[in-house]
Amino acid sequence: MNKMHKNDSRIVCAAILMDDGSVITGVRHASPLMRLTMEKIYGKNYHKKVEKQGFVDQYENFISREESWSIAKKQKQIIRPTGFESVLENQPEDLEDRGMLFSENLY
């Protein structure tokens, strides 16, 4: 999954990097299906195995929330504020680079 990021990388979905290097994906972080998948693989204490939250791009790269923000901003994927960023007229180019992407920014 460590393919090079390309200039056309786009954020595809939420992802959680586990401490064994596995990546669990879902529509949102900790969505019911994502939690069920982690519990089936890692047991009831799956939360202790979470390394970090982020996203994946169309090349199946795991990308941190911080780097995902930059990619989504560049690709104009950010369509709604979450309250964690400063917005002027809710346009992607007006968003301050706060460095953290949330799935709620995307849809």
PDB file of N, CA and C in Angstrom:
ATOM      1  N   MET A   1       0.796  -1.205   0.000  1.00  0.00           N
ATOM      2  CA  MET A   1       0.000   0.000   0.000  1.00  0.00           C
ATOM      3  C   MET A   1       0.838   1.268   0.000  1.00  0.00           C
ATOM      4  N   ASN A   2       2.106   1.172   0.030  1.00  0.00           N
ATOM      5  CA  ASN A   2       2.947   2.361   0.070  1.00  0.00           C
ATOM      6  C   ASN A   2       3.358   2.802  -1.321  1.00  0.00           C
ATOM      7  N   LYS A   3       2.398   2.953  -2.190  1.00  0.00           N
ATOM      8  CA  LYS A   3       2.671   3.442  -3.528  1.00  0.00           C
ATOM      9  C   LYS A   3       2.899   4.940  -3.461  1.00  0.00           C
ATOM     10  N   MET A   4       3.613   5.472  -4.412  1.00  0.00           N
ATOM     11  CA  MET A   4       3.883   6.912  -4.409  1.00  0.00           C
ATOM     12  C   MET A   4       2.604   7.700  -4.652  1.00  0.00           C
ATOM     13  N   HIS A   5       2.501   8.811  -3.952  1.00  0.00           N
ATOM     14  CA  HIS A   5       1.394   9.722  -4.222  1.00  0.00           C
ATOM     15  C   HIS A   5       1.651  10.379  -5.563  1.00  0.00           C
ATOM     16  N   LYS A   6       0.605  10.521  -6.321  1.00  0.00           N
ATOM     17  CA  LYS A   6       0.714  11.166  -7.622  1.00  0.00           C
ATOM     18  C   LYS A   6       0.004  12.496  -7.565  1.00  0.00           C
ATOM     19  N   ASN A   7       0.286  13.345  -8.532  1.00  0.00           N
ATOM     20  CA  ASN A   7      -0.340  14.670  -8.553  1.00  0.00           C
ATOM     21  C   ASN A   7      -1.853  14.602  -8.670  1.00  0.00           C
ATOM     22  N   ASP A   8      -2.370  13.479  -9.183  1.00  0.00           N
ATOM     23  CA  ASP A   8      -3.816  13.370  -9.336  1.00  0.00           C
ATOM     24  C   ASP A   8      -4.474  12.589  -8.195  1.00  0.00           C
ATOM     25  N   SER A   9      -3.753  12.350  -7.091  1.00  0.00           N
ATOM     26  CA  SER A   9      -4.334  11.636  -5.951  1.00  0.00           C
ATOM     27  C   SER A   9      -5.589  12.338  -5.486  1.00  0.00           C
ATOM     28  N   ARG A  10      -6.607  11.535  -5.170  1.00  0.00           N
ATOM     29  CA  ARG A  10      -7.864  12.040  -4.616  1.00  0.00           C
ATOM     30  C   ARG A  10      -8.200  11.195  -3.400  1.00  0.00           C
ATOM     31  N   ILE A  11      -8.807  11.810  -2.433  1.00  0.00           N
ATOM     32  CA  ILE A  11      -9.219  11.095  -1.237  1.00  0.00           C
ATOM     33  C   ILE A  11     -10.477  10.293  -1.563  1.00  0.00           C
ATOM     34  N   VAL A  12     -10.454   9.000  -1.213  1.00  0.00           N
ATOM     35  CA  VAL A  12     -11.552   8.108  -1.569  1.00  0.00           C
ATOM     36  C   VAL A  12     -12.436   7.770  -0.367  1.00  0.00           C
ATOM     37  N   CYS A  13     -11.833   7.382   0.756  1.00  0.00           N
ATOM     38  CA  CYS A  13     -12.646   7.028   1.918  1.00  0.00           C
ATOM     39  C   CYS A  13     -11.828   7.080   3.201  1.00  0.00           C
ATOM     40  N   ALA A  14     -12.530   7.038   4.316  1.00  0.00           N
ATOM     41  CA  ALA A  14     -11.904   7.023   5.629  1.00  0.00           C
ATOM     42  C   ALA A  14     -11.134   5.719   5.809  1.00  0.00           C
ATOM     43  N   ALA A  15     -10.064   5.777   6.605  1.00  0.00           N
ATOM     44  CA  ALA A  15      -9.264   4.586   6.854  1.00  0.00           C
ATOM     45  C   ALA A  15      -8.639   4.658   8.244  1.00  0.00           C
ATOM     46  N   ILE A  16      -8.389   3.500   8.807  1.00  0.00           N
ATOM     47  CA  ILE A  16      -7.702   3.394  10.082  1.00  0.00           C
ATOM     48  C   ILE A  16      -6.511   2.469   9.892  1.00  0.00           C
ATOM     49  N   LEU A  17      -5.343   2.956  10.252  1.00  0.00           N
ATOM     50  CA  LEU A  17      -4.114   2.172  10.197  1.00  0.00           C
ATOM     51  C   LEU A  17      -3.959   1.454  11.529  1.00  0.00           C
ATOM     52  N   MET A  18      -3.849   0.134  11.462  1.00  0.00           N
ATOM     53  CA  MET A  18      -3.697  -0.672  12.673  1.00  0.00           C
ATOM     54  C   MET A  18      -2.213  -0.866  12.982  1.00  0.00           C
ATOM     55  N   ASP A  19      -1.915  -1.284  14.211  1.00  0.00           N
ATOM     56  CA  ASP A  19      -0.521  -1.404  14.622  1.00  0.00           C
ATOM     57  C   ASP A  19       0.241  -2.515  13.909  1.00  0.00           C
ATOM     58  N   ASP A  20      -0.459  -3.400  13.208  1.00  0.00           N
ATOM     59  CA  ASP A  20       0.214  -4.447  12.435  1.00  0.00           C
ATOM     60  C   ASP A  20       0.392  -4.055  10.962  1.00  0.00           C
ATOM     61  N   GLY A  21       0.046  -2.808  10.620  1.00  0.00           N
ATOM     62  CA  GLY A  21       0.189  -2.322   9.255  1.00  0.00           C
ATOM     63  C   GLY A  21      -1.043  -2.498   8.387  1.00  0.00           C
ATOM     64  N   SER A  22      -2.044  -3.198   8.885  1.00  0.00           N
ATOM     65  CA  SER A  22      -3.290  -3.364   8.130  1.00  0.00           C
ATOM     66  C   SER A  22      -4.052  -2.048   8.086  1.00  0.00           C
ATOM     67  N   VAL A  23      -4.828  -1.864   7.021  1.00  0.00           N
ATOM     68  CA  VAL A  23      -5.654  -0.675   6.868  1.00  0.00           C
ATOM     69  C   VAL A  23      -7.105  -1.116   6.731  1.00  0.00           C
ATOM     70  N   ILE A  24      -7.948  -0.568   7.607  1.00  0.00           N
ATOM     71  CA  ILE A  24      -9.382  -0.850   7.581  1.00  0.00           C
ATOM     72  C   ILE A  24     -10.065   0.393   7.012  1.00  0.00           C
ATOM     73  N   THR A  25     -10.898   0.214   5.991  1.00  0.00           N
ATOM     74  CA  THR A  25     -11.554   1.354   5.359  1.00  0.00           C
ATOM     75  C   THR A  25     -13.053   1.356   5.640  1.00  0.00           C
ATOM     76  N   GLY A  26     -13.647   2.529   5.470  1.00  0.00           N
ATOM     77  CA  GLY A  26     -15.081   2.673   5.665  1.00  0.00           C
ATOM     78  C   GLY A  26     -15.541   4.030   5.179  1.00  0.00           C
ATOM     79  N   VAL A  27     -16.842   4.240   5.203  1.00  0.00           N
ATOM     80  CA  VAL A  27     -17.372   5.515   4.728  1.00  0.00           C
ATOM     81  C   VAL A  27     -17.056   6.660   5.683  1.00  0.00           C
ATOM     82  N   ARG A  28     -16.970   6.346   6.963  1.00  0.00           N
ATOM     83  CA  ARG A  28     -16.595   7.323   7.993  1.00  0.00           C
ATOM     84  C   ARG A  28     -15.757   6.593   9.036  1.00  0.00           C
ATOM     85  N   HIS A  29     -14.946   7.354   9.746  1.00  0.00           N
ATOM     86  CA  HIS A  29     -14.154   6.749  10.813  1.00  0.00           C
ATOM     87  C   HIS A  29     -15.090   6.205  11.891  1.00  0.00           C
ATOM     88  N   ALA A  30     -14.829   4.991  12.299  1.00  0.00           N
ATOM     89  CA  ALA A  30     -15.606   4.316  13.344  1.00  0.00           C
ATOM     90  C   ALA A  30     -17.076   4.147  12.988  1.00  0.00           C
ATOM     91  N   SER A  31     -17.381   4.034  11.693  1.00  0.00           N
ATOM     92  CA  SER A  31     -18.745   3.714  11.291  1.00  0.00           C
ATOM     93  C   SER A  31     -19.073   2.313  11.810  1.00  0.00           C
ATOM     94  N   PRO A  32     -20.350   1.962  11.923  1.00  0.00           N
ATOM     95  CA  PRO A  32     -20.699   0.639  12.450  1.00  0.00           C
ATOM     96  C   PRO A  32     -20.013  -0.511  11.700  1.00  0.00           C
ATOM     97  N   LEU A  33     -19.962  -0.449  10.377  1.00  0.00           N
ATOM     98  CA  LEU A  33     -19.332  -1.525   9.613  1.00  0.00           C
ATOM     99  C   LEU A  33     -17.821  -1.578   9.870  1.00  0.00           C
ATOM    100  N   MET A  34     -17.186  -0.413   9.976  1.00  0.00           N
ATOM    101  CA  MET A  34     -15.761  -0.366  10.259  1.00  0.00           C
ATOM    102  C   MET A  34     -15.474  -0.954  11.641  1.00  0.00           C
ATOM    103  N   ARG A  35     -16.270  -0.589  12.642  1.00  0.00           N
ATOM    104  CA  ARG A  35     -16.085  -1.130  13.994  1.00  0.00           C
ATOM    105  C   ARG A  35     -16.298  -2.638  14.008  1.00  0.00           C
ATOM    106  N   LEU A  36     -17.319  -3.121  13.307  1.00  0.00           N
ATOM    107  CA  LEU A  36     -17.594  -4.555  13.244  1.00  0.00           C
ATOM    108  C   LEU A  36     -16.426  -5.303  12.609  1.00  0.00           C
ATOM    109  N   THR A  37     -15.880  -4.751  11.531  1.00  0.00           N
ATOM    110  CA  THR A  37     -14.738  -5.370  10.858  1.00  0.00           C
ATOM    111  C   THR A  37     -13.539  -5.457  11.799  1.00  0.00           C
ATOM    112  N   MET A  38     -13.231  -4.364  12.492  1.00  0.00           N
ATOM    113  CA  MET A  38     -12.090  -4.368  13.413  1.00  0.00           C
ATOM    114  C   MET A  38     -12.309  -5.346  14.558  1.00  0.00           C
ATOM    115  N   GLU A  39     -13.530  -5.432  15.063  1.00  0.00           N
ATOM    116  CA  GLU A  39     -13.821  -6.365  16.153  1.00  0.00           C
ATOM    117  C   GLU A  39     -13.679  -7.814  15.689  1.00  0.00           C
ATOM    118  N   LYS A  40     -14.138  -8.112  14.478  1.00  0.00           N
ATOM    119  CA  LYS A  40     -14.008  -9.483  13.958  1.00  0.00           C
ATOM    120  C   LYS A  40     -12.547  -9.881  13.773  1.00  0.00           C
ATOM    121  N   ILE A  41     -11.711  -8.943  13.360  1.00  0.00           N
ATOM    122  CA  ILE A  41     -10.302  -9.244  13.116  1.00  0.00           C
ATOM    123  C   ILE A  41      -9.479  -9.212  14.403  1.00  0.00           C
ATOM    124  N   TYR A  42      -9.714  -8.192  15.254  1.00  0.00           N
ATOM    125  CA  TYR A  42      -8.839  -7.955  16.405  1.00  0.00           C
ATOM    126  C   TYR A  42      -9.476  -8.222  17.764  1.00  0.00           C
ATOM    127  N   GLY A  43     -10.763  -8.558  17.786  1.00  0.00           N
ATOM    128  CA  GLY A  43     -11.429  -8.820  19.055  1.00  0.00           C
ATOM    129  C   GLY A  43     -12.009  -7.561  19.676  1.00  0.00           C
ATOM    130  N   LYS A  44     -12.599  -7.731  20.851  1.00  0.00           N
ATOM    131  CA  LYS A  44     -13.303  -6.637  21.537  1.00  0.00           C
ATOM    132  C   LYS A  44     -12.399  -5.451  21.857  1.00  0.00           C
ATOM    133  N   ASN A  45     -11.116  -5.665  22.039  1.00  0.00           N
ATOM    134  CA  ASN A  45     -10.192  -4.580  22.380  1.00  0.00           C
ATOM    135  C   ASN A  45      -9.478  -4.020  21.150  1.00  0.00           C
ATOM    136  N   TYR A  46     -10.171  -4.037  20.001  1.00  0.00           N
ATOM    137  CA  TYR A  46      -9.559  -3.568  18.747  1.00  0.00           C
ATOM    138  C   TYR A  46      -9.045  -2.141  18.853  1.00  0.00           C
ATOM    139  N   HIS A  47      -9.686  -1.309  19.661  1.00  0.00           N
ATOM    140  CA  HIS A  47      -9.289   0.097  19.781  1.00  0.00           C
ATOM    141  C   HIS A  47      -7.851   0.248  20.285  1.00  0.00           C
ATOM    142  N   LYS A  48      -7.343  -0.752  20.986  1.00  0.00           N
ATOM    143  CA  LYS A  48      -5.962  -0.706  21.481  1.00  0.00           C
ATOM    144  C   LYS A  48      -4.949  -0.945  20.365  1.00  0.00           C
ATOM    145  N   LYS A  49      -5.415  -1.434  19.224  1.00  0.00           N
ATOM    146  CA  LYS A  49      -4.534  -1.732  18.095  1.00  0.00           C
ATOM    147  C   LYS A  49      -4.524  -0.635  17.039  1.00  0.00           C
ATOM    148  N   VAL A  50      -5.325   0.411  17.239  1.00  0.00           N
ATOM    149  CA  VAL A  50      -5.386   1.516  16.280  1.00  0.00           C
ATOM    150  C   VAL A  50      -4.103   2.337  16.383  1.00  0.00           C
ATOM    151  N   GLU A  51      -3.427   2.487  15.240  1.00  0.00           N
ATOM    152  CA  GLU A  51      -2.216   3.311  15.173  1.00  0.00           C
ATOM    153  C   GLU A  51      -2.588   4.767  14.904  1.00  0.00           C
ATOM    154  N   LYS A  52      -3.377   4.999  13.831  1.00  0.00           N
ATOM    155  CA  LYS A  52      -3.828   6.359  13.513  1.00  0.00           C
ATOM    156  C   LYS A  52      -4.981   6.323  12.534  1.00  0.00           C
ATOM    157  N   GLN A  53      -5.706   7.437  12.493  1.00  0.00           N
ATOM    158  CA  GLN A  53      -6.808   7.601  11.553  1.00  0.00           C
ATOM    159  C   GLN A  53      -6.336   8.427  10.371  1.00  0.00           C
ATOM    160  N   GLY A  54      -6.908   8.134   9.215  1.00  0.00           N
ATOM    161  CA  GLY A  54      -6.578   8.884   8.018  1.00  0.00           C
ATOM    162  C   GLY A  54      -7.549   8.536   6.914  1.00  0.00           C
ATOM    163  N   PHE A  55      -7.037   8.503   5.696  1.00  0.00           N
ATOM    164  CA  PHE A  55      -7.853   8.216   4.517  1.00  0.00           C
ATOM    165  C   PHE A  55      -7.022   7.392   3.546  1.00  0.00           C
ATOM    166  N   VAL A  56      -7.659   6.873   2.495  1.00  0.00           N
ATOM    167  CA  VAL A  56      -6.934   6.249   1.396  1.00  0.00           C
ATOM    168  C   VAL A  56      -7.274   7.004   0.118  1.00  0.00           C
ATOM    169  N   ASP A  57      -6.315   6.962  -0.816  1.00  0.00           N
ATOM    170  CA  ASP A  57      -6.561   7.562  -2.127  1.00  0.00           C
ATOM    171  C   ASP A  57      -6.899   6.456  -3.119  1.00  0.00           C
ATOM    172  N   GLN A  58      -7.089   6.829  -4.366  1.00  0.00           N
ATOM    173  CA  GLN A  58      -7.487   5.848  -5.381  1.00  0.00           C
ATOM    174  C   GLN A  58      -6.375   4.855  -5.706  1.00  0.00           C
ATOM    175  N   TYR A  59      -5.176   5.095  -5.200  1.00  0.00           N
ATOM    176  CA  TYR A  59      -4.060   4.163  -5.408  1.00  0.00           C
ATOM    177  C   TYR A  59      -3.839   3.270  -4.195  1.00  0.00           C
ATOM    178  N   GLU A  60      -4.781   3.291  -3.260  1.00  0.00           N
ATOM    179  CA  GLU A  60      -4.763   2.483  -2.048  1.00  0.00           C
ATOM    180  C   GLU A  60      -3.663   2.872  -1.068  1.00  0.00           C
ATOM    181  N   ASN A  61      -3.191   4.119  -1.138  1.00  0.00           N
ATOM    182  CA  ASN A  61      -2.234   4.631  -0.162  1.00  0.00           C
ATOM    183  C   ASN A  61      -2.972   5.063   1.091  1.00  0.00           C
ATOM    184  N   PHE A  62      -2.463   4.681   2.263  1.00  0.00           N
ATOM    185  CA  PHE A  62      -2.968   5.256   3.510  1.00  0.00           C
ATOM    186  C   PHE A  62      -2.330   6.629   3.648  1.00  0.00           C
ATOM    187  N   ILE A  63      -3.155   7.633   3.953  1.00  0.00           N
ATOM    188  CA  ILE A  63      -2.676   9.008   4.056  1.00  0.00           C
ATOM    189  C   ILE A  63      -3.195   9.594   5.369  1.00  0.00           C
ATOM    190  N   SER A  64      -2.324  10.237   6.118  1.00  0.00           N
ATOM    191  CA  SER A  64      -2.709  10.831   7.401  1.00  0.00           C
ATOM    192  C   SER A  64      -3.791  11.894   7.197  1.00  0.00           C
ATOM    193  N   ARG A  65      -4.482  12.237   8.267  1.00  0.00           N
ATOM    194  CA  ARG A  65      -5.496  13.299   8.207  1.00  0.00           C
ATOM    195  C   ARG A  65      -4.874  14.605   7.726  1.00  0.00           C
ATOM    196  N   GLU A  66      -3.643  14.876   8.163  1.00  0.00           N
ATOM    197  CA  GLU A  66      -2.981  16.125   7.810  1.00  0.00           C
ATOM    198  C   GLU A  66      -2.669  16.192   6.315  1.00  0.00           C
ATOM    199  N   GLU A  67      -2.061  15.141   5.778  1.00  0.00           N
ATOM    200  CA  GLU A  67      -1.742  15.131   4.352  1.00  0.00           C
ATOM    201  C   GLU A  67      -3.017  15.037   3.508  1.00  0.00           C
ATOM    202  N   SER A  68      -4.016  14.332   4.010  1.00  0.00           N
ATOM    203  CA  SER A  68      -5.295  14.219   3.295  1.00  0.00           C
ATOM    204  C   SER A  68      -5.948  15.577   3.125  1.00  0.00           C
ATOM    205  N   TRP A  69      -5.815  16.445   4.135  1.00  0.00           N
ATOM    206  CA  TRP A  69      -6.370  17.805   4.032  1.00  0.00           C
ATOM    207  C   TRP A  69      -5.784  18.511   2.814  1.00  0.00           C
ATOM    208  N   SER A  70      -4.460  18.451   2.674  1.00  0.00           N
ATOM    209  CA  SER A  70      -3.792  19.137   1.557  1.00  0.00           C
ATOM    210  C   SER A  70      -4.241  18.582   0.211  1.00  0.00           C
ATOM    211  N   ILE A  71      -4.348  17.260   0.118  1.00  0.00           N
ATOM    212  CA  ILE A  71      -4.766  16.629  -1.136  1.00  0.00           C
ATOM    213  C   ILE A  71      -6.211  17.010  -1.466  1.00  0.00           C
ATOM    214  N   ALA A  72      -7.104  16.893  -0.485  1.00  0.00           N
ATOM    215  CA  ALA A  72      -8.515  17.208  -0.715  1.00  0.00           C
ATOM    216  C   ALA A  72      -8.702  18.679  -1.061  1.00  0.00           C
ATOM    217  N   LYS A  73      -7.939  19.543  -0.432  1.00  0.00           N
ATOM    218  CA  LYS A  73      -8.030  20.972  -0.740  1.00  0.00           C
ATOM    219  C   LYS A  73      -7.565  21.232  -2.167  1.00  0.00           C
ATOM    220  N   LYS A  74      -6.447  20.636  -2.545  1.00  0.00           N
ATOM    221  CA  LYS A  74      -5.910  20.810  -3.902  1.00  0.00           C
ATOM    222  C   LYS A  74      -6.900  20.306  -4.957  1.00  0.00           C
ATOM    223  N   GLN A  75      -7.556  19.194  -4.670  1.00  0.00           N
ATOM    224  CA  GLN A  75      -8.491  18.591  -5.621  1.00  0.00           C
ATOM    225  C   GLN A  75      -9.915  19.161  -5.508  1.00  0.00           C
ATOM    226  N   LYS A  76     -10.087  20.157  -4.642  1.00  0.00           N
ATOM    227  CA  LYS A  76     -11.389  20.804  -4.437  1.00  0.00           C
ATOM    228  C   LYS A  76     -12.468  19.808  -3.995  1.00  0.00           C
ATOM    229  N   GLN A  77     -12.073  18.868  -3.141  1.00  0.00           N
ATOM    230  CA  GLN A  77     -13.001  17.877  -2.621  1.00  0.00           C
ATOM    231  C   GLN A  77     -13.709  18.345  -1.352  1.00  0.00           C
ATOM    232  N   ILE A  78     -13.221  19.391  -0.728  1.00  0.00           N
ATOM    233  CA  ILE A  78     -13.801  19.854   0.528  1.00  0.00           C
ATOM    234  C   ILE A  78     -15.055  20.660   0.202  1.00  0.00           C
ATOM    235  N   ILE A  79     -16.194  20.124   0.631  1.00  0.00           N
ATOM    236  CA  ILE A  79     -17.459  20.775   0.277  1.00  0.00           C
ATOM    237  C   ILE A  79     -18.191  21.342   1.474  1.00  0.00           C
ATOM    238  N   ARG A  80     -17.764  21.016   2.690  1.00  0.00           N
ATOM    239  CA  ARG A  80     -18.473  21.543   3.856  1.00  0.00           C
ATOM    240  C   ARG A  80     -17.525  21.679   5.034  1.00  0.00           C
ATOM    241  N   PRO A  81     -17.726  22.742   5.805  1.00  0.00           N
ATOM    242  CA  PRO A  81     -16.905  22.941   6.994  1.00  0.00           C
ATOM    243  C   PRO A  81     -17.367  22.043   8.140  1.00  0.00           C
ATOM    244  N   THR A  82     -16.474  21.759   9.044  1.00  0.00           N
ATOM    245  CA  THR A  82     -16.820  20.992  10.244  1.00  0.00           C
ATOM    246  C   THR A  82     -16.763  21.856  11.488  1.00  0.00           C
ATOM    247  N   GLY A  83     -16.248  23.062  11.354  1.00  0.00           N
ATOM    248  CA  GLY A  83     -16.061  23.911  12.512  1.00  0.00           C
ATOM    249  C   GLY A  83     -14.616  23.931  12.962  1.00  0.00           C
ATOM    250  N   PHE A  84     -13.796  23.083  12.365  1.00  0.00           N
ATOM    251  CA  PHE A  84     -12.382  23.024  12.717  1.00  0.00           C
ATOM    252  C   PHE A  84     -11.522  23.861  11.776  1.00  0.00           C
ATOM    253  N   GLU A  85     -12.151  24.499  10.816  1.00  0.00           N
ATOM    254  CA  GLU A  85     -11.410  25.328   9.877  1.00  0.00           C
ATOM    255  C   GLU A  85     -12.121  26.666   9.717  1.00  0.00           C
ATOM    256  N   SER A  86     -11.408  27.631   9.194  1.00  0.00           N
ATOM    257  CA  SER A  86     -11.979  28.943   8.945  1.00  0.00           C
ATOM    258  C   SER A  86     -12.500  28.963   7.510  1.00  0.00           C
ATOM    259  N   VAL A  87     -13.720  29.445   7.324  1.00  0.00           N
ATOM    260  CA  VAL A  87     -14.336  29.409   5.999  1.00  0.00           C
ATOM    261  C   VAL A  87     -14.814  30.803   5.603  1.00  0.00           C
ATOM    262  N   LEU A  88     -14.497  31.186   4.391  1.00  0.00           N
ATOM    263  CA  LEU A  88     -15.022  32.411   3.804  1.00  0.00           C
ATOM    264  C   LEU A  88     -15.850  31.994   2.599  1.00  0.00           C
ATOM    265  N   GLU A  89     -17.144  32.158   2.682  1.00  0.00           N
ATOM    266  CA  GLU A  89     -18.071  31.801   1.611  1.00  0.00           C
ATOM    267  C   GLU A  89     -18.036  30.323   1.246  1.00  0.00           C
ATOM    268  N   ASN A  90     -17.510  29.476   2.114  1.00  0.00           N
ATOM    269  CA  ASN A  90     -17.516  28.022   1.944  1.00  0.00           C
ATOM    270  C   ASN A  90     -16.960  27.561   0.605  1.00  0.00           C
ATOM    271  N   GLN A  91     -15.921  28.205   0.113  1.00  0.00           N
ATOM    272  CA  GLN A  91     -15.258  27.783  -1.116  1.00  0.00           C
ATOM    273  C   GLN A  91     -13.939  27.112  -0.769  1.00  0.00           C
ATOM    274  N   PRO A  92     -13.582  25.998  -1.416  1.00  0.00           N
ATOM    275  CA  PRO A  92     -12.349  25.280  -1.075  1.00  0.00           C
ATOM    276  C   PRO A  92     -11.104  26.158  -1.045  1.00  0.00           C
ATOM    277  N   GLU A  93     -10.975  27.107  -1.968  1.00  0.00           N
ATOM    278  CA  GLU A  93      -9.777  27.935  -1.995  1.00  0.00           C
ATOM    279  C   GLU A  93      -9.747  28.926  -0.839  1.00  0.00           C
ATOM    280  N   ASP A  94     -10.866  29.117  -0.148  1.00  0.00           N
ATOM    281  CA  ASP A  94     -10.925  30.038   0.975  1.00  0.00           C
ATOM    282  C   ASP A  94     -10.631  29.363   2.311  1.00  0.00           C
ATOM    283  N   LEU A  95     -10.512  28.053   2.321  1.00  0.00           N
ATOM    284  CA  LEU A  95     -10.284  27.345   3.570  1.00  0.00           C
ATOM    285  C   LEU A  95      -8.857  27.536   4.053  1.00  0.00           C
ATOM    286  N   GLU A  96      -8.710  27.896   5.323  1.00  0.00           N
ATOM    287  CA  GLU A  96      -7.377  27.960   5.899  1.00  0.00           C
ATOM    288  C   GLU A  96      -6.846  26.538   6.002  1.00  0.00           C
ATOM    289  N   ASP A  97      -5.558  26.389   5.848  1.00  0.00           N
ATOM    290  CA  ASP A  97      -4.951  25.068   5.945  1.00  0.00           C
ATOM    291  C   ASP A  97      -4.708  24.726   7.408  1.00  0.00           C
ATOM    292  N   ARG A  98      -5.693  24.106   8.023  1.00  0.00           N
ATOM    293  CA  ARG A  98      -5.605  23.712   9.434  1.00  0.00           C
ATOM    294  C   ARG A  98      -4.956  22.341   9.596  1.00  0.00           C
ATOM    295  N   GLY A  99      -4.869  21.603   8.502  1.00  0.00           N
ATOM    296  CA  GLY A  99      -4.134  20.367   8.533  1.00  0.00           C
ATOM    297  C   GLY A  99      -4.842  19.110   8.971  1.00  0.00           C
ATOM    298  N   MET A 100      -6.150  19.114   9.132  1.00  0.00           N
ATOM    299  CA  MET A 100      -6.840  17.897   9.553  1.00  0.00           C
ATOM    300  C   MET A 100      -8.102  17.714   8.719  1.00  0.00           C
ATOM    301  N   LEU A 101      -8.192  16.605   7.984  1.00  0.00           N
ATOM    302  CA  LEU A 101      -9.373  16.316   7.193  1.00  0.00           C
ATOM    303  C   LEU A 101     -10.281  15.379   7.962  1.00  0.00           C
ATOM    304  N   PHE A 102     -11.581  15.625   7.888  1.00  0.00           N
ATOM    305  CA  PHE A 102     -12.596  14.757   8.456  1.00  0.00           C
ATOM    306  C   PHE A 102     -13.521  14.337   7.335  1.00  0.00           C
ATOM    307  N   SER A 103     -14.066  13.136   7.423  1.00  0.00           N
ATOM    308  CA  SER A 103     -14.939  12.648   6.357  1.00  0.00           C
ATOM    309  C   SER A 103     -16.118  13.601   6.139  1.00  0.00           C
ATOM    310  N   GLU A 104     -16.544  14.280   7.196  1.00  0.00           N
ATOM    311  CA  GLU A 104     -17.648  15.229   7.078  1.00  0.00           C
ATOM    312  C   GLU A 104     -17.311  16.400   6.168  1.00  0.00           C
ATOM    313  N   ASN A 105     -16.024  16.668   5.941  1.00  0.00           N
ATOM    314  CA  ASN A 105     -15.627  17.723   4.992  1.00  0.00           C
ATOM    315  C   ASN A 105     -15.941  17.324   3.551  1.00  0.00           C
ATOM    316  N   LEU A 106     -16.026  16.024   3.297  1.00  0.00           N
ATOM    317  CA  LEU A 106     -16.099  15.513   1.934  1.00  0.00           C
ATOM    318  C   LEU A 106     -17.522  15.282   1.429  1.00  0.00           C
ATOM    319  N   TYR A 107     -18.454  14.963   2.316  1.00  0.00           N
ATOM    320  CA  TYR A 107     -19.826  14.667   1.906  1.00  0.00           C
ATOM    321  C   TYR A 107     -20.766  14.838   3.049  1.00  0.00           C
TER     322      TYR A 107
END
